[in-house]
CSV table of C-alpha atoms in Angstrom, one decimal:
chain,number,residue,atom,x,y,z
X,826,GLN,CA,63.5,71.5,78.5
X,827,VAL,CA,66.0,70.6,81.7
X,828,GLN,CA,68.6,74.2,82.6
X,829,LEU,CA,70.7,73.0,85.1
X,830,VAL,CA,73.3,75.7,86.8
X,831,GLU,CA,76.3,74.2,88.8
X,832,SER,CA,77.7,76.2,91.1
X,833,GLY,CA,80.6,75.5,93.8
X,834,GLY,CA,83.7,75.0,91.8
X,835,GLY,CA,86.5,77.5,92.9
X,836,LEU,CA,90.2,77.2,94.2
X,837,VAL,CA,91.6,74.8,96.6
X,838,GLN,CA,95.0,73.6,98.3
X,839,ALA,CA,95.1,69.4,98.4
X,840,GLY,CA,93.5,67.8,100.9
X,841,GLY,CA,91.1,70.5,101.1
X,842,SER,CA,87.4,70.2,100.6
X,843,LEU,CA,84.4,71.6,97.5
X,844,ARG,CA,81.1,71.0,97.3
X,845,LEU,CA,78.9,71.1,93.8
X,846,SER,CA,75.5,72.1,93.7
X,847,CYS,CA,73.5,71.4,90.3
X,848,ALA,CA,70.2,73.2,90.5
X,849,ALA,CA,67.8,71.6,88.3
X,850,SER,CA,64.3,73.4,86.7
X,851,GLY,CA,62.4,73.6,84.2
X,852,SER,CA,60.7,70.5,83.1
X,853,ILE,CA,61.9,68.4,85.5
X,854,PHE,CA,59.5,65.5,85.6
X,855,ARG,CA,60.5,61.4,84.5
X,856,ILE,CA,64.4,62.5,85.4
X,857,ALA,CA,65.9,59.3,85.9
X,858,GLY,CA,68.7,60.2,87.2
X,859,MET,CA,71.1,62.9,87.9
X,860,GLY,CA,75.1,63.1,87.5
X,861,TRP,CA,78.3,64.6,88.0
X,862,TYR,CA,81.6,64.7,85.3
X,863,ARG,CA,84.0,65.8,84.5
X,864,HIS,CA,86.6,66.9,81.6
X,865,ALA,CA,90.5,67.8,82.1
X,866,PRO,CA,93.0,69.0,79.5
X,867,GLY,CA,94.1,66.4,77.6
X,868,LYS,CA,92.0,63.0,79.2
X,869,GLN,CA,88.4,62.3,78.3
X,870,ARG,CA,85.5,63.6,79.6
X,871,GLU,CA,84.9,60.6,82.9
X,872,LEU,CA,81.7,60.1,85.1
X,873,VAL,CA,83.0,61.2,88.7
X,874,ALA,CA,79.4,60.3,90.4
X,875,ALA,CA,76.1,59.7,89.7
X,876,ILE,CA,73.1,59.1,91.8
X,877,THR,CA,69.1,57.9,90.6
X,878,SER,CA,65.8,58.6,91.2
X,879,GLY,CA,65.5,56.1,94.1
X,880,GLY,CA,68.1,57.0,95.3
X,881,ARG,CA,71.2,54.3,94.5
X,882,THR,CA,74.6,55.7,93.9
X,883,ASN,CA,77.7,55.1,91.7
X,884,TYR,CA,81.6,56.4,91.9
X,885,ALA,CA,84.0,57.0,89.9
X,886,ASP,CA,86.8,54.0,91.2
X,887,SER,CA,88.9,57.6,92.4
X,888,VAL,CA,86.5,58.8,93.8
X,889,LYS,CA,85.7,56.4,96.6
X,890,ASP,CA,85.6,57.3,100.2
X,891,ARG,CA,85.8,61.2,99.3
X,892,PHE,CA,83.2,62.5,97.3
X,893,THR,CA,80.0,61.6,98.3
X,894,ILE,CA,76.5,62.7,95.9
X,895,SER,CA,72.9,63.2,97.5
X,896,ARG,CA,70.0,64.8,95.9
X,897,ASP,CA,67.2,67.1,97.5
X,898,ASN,CA,63.8,66.7,95.5
X,899,ALA,CA,62.0,69.4,97.3
X,900,LYS,CA,65.4,71.8,96.0
X,901,ASN,CA,65.3,70.0,92.9
X,902,THR,CA,69.2,70.4,93.6
X,903,VAL,CA,71.6,67.4,93.7
X,904,TYR,CA,75.3,68.0,94.9
X,905,LEU,CA,78.9,66.5,95.2
X,906,GLN,CA,80.7,67.0,98.5
X,907,MET,CA,84.6,67.0,97.1
X,908,ASN,CA,86.8,65.9,100.4
X,909,SER,CA,89.9,64.8,100.5
X,910,LEU,CA,91.1,66.4,97.0
X,911,LYS,CA,93.8,65.9,95.6
X,912,PRO,CA,95.8,67.2,92.6
X,913,GLU,CA,95.0,65.5,89.8
X,914,ASP,CA,90.9,66.6,90.2
X,915,SER,CA,91.2,69.5,88.7
X,916,ALA,CA,88.5,69.8,86.0
X,917,VAL,CA,86.1,71.4,84.6
X,918,TYR,CA,83.1,69.6,86.5
X,919,TYR,CA,79.8,69.2,84.5
X,920,CYS,CA,76.0,68.2,86.0
X,921,ASN,CA,74.4,66.0,83.6
X,922,ALA,CA,70.6,64.5,84.0
X,923,ALA,CA,68.9,62.1,81.7
X,924,GLN,CA,65.4,62.2,81.1
X,925,ILE,CA,62.9,59.4,80.0
X,926,GLY,CA,62.2,60.5,77.0
X,927,PRO,CA,59.3,58.4,73.7
X,928,SER,CA,63.2,57.4,72.6
X,929,GLY,CA,64.3,56.5,75.4
X,930,LEU,CA,67.3,58.8,78.0
X,931,TYR,CA,68.0,62.2,76.6
X,932,ASP,CA,71.4,63.9,78.1
X,933,TYR,CA,70.9,67.6,79.5
X,934,TRP,CA,74.0,69.9,81.0
X,935,GLY,CA,75.3,72.1,82.8
X,936,GLN,CA,77.7,74.7,81.8
X,937,GLY,CA,80.6,73.0,83.9
X,938,THR,CA,82.5,74.9,87.0
X,939,GLN,CA,86.0,75.1,87.1
X,940,VAL,CA,86.9,73.3,89.7
X,941,THR,CA,91.1,73.2,90.5
X,942,VAL,CA,93.5,71.6,94.0
X,943,SER,CA,97.0,72.6,94.2
X,944,SER,CA,99.6,71.1,95.2
């Protein structure tokens, strides 16, 4: 089992910045990658950014050049630095960890943290 605890959400004005953190604990071995998803009302959940165990990153087109995902392996923590925030970035952000298991990849999720960007 992997436990994920997110922090760092809140209310910010458009153009502002926030940094989300996701601390992983438990059986964190064989985690292939971690990422951030978001879910806004009336929309489907979407991948925002992901980082593999080797450090390769991937971003949604809508956040490229504004968001940066990083990881601190010593702290088992993944960060999402969000700059130049827009109202359309408002959503609940969820941390995800994909762990290699005997039957393939297994997803773990955090509890979510609300990000609200006012215009």
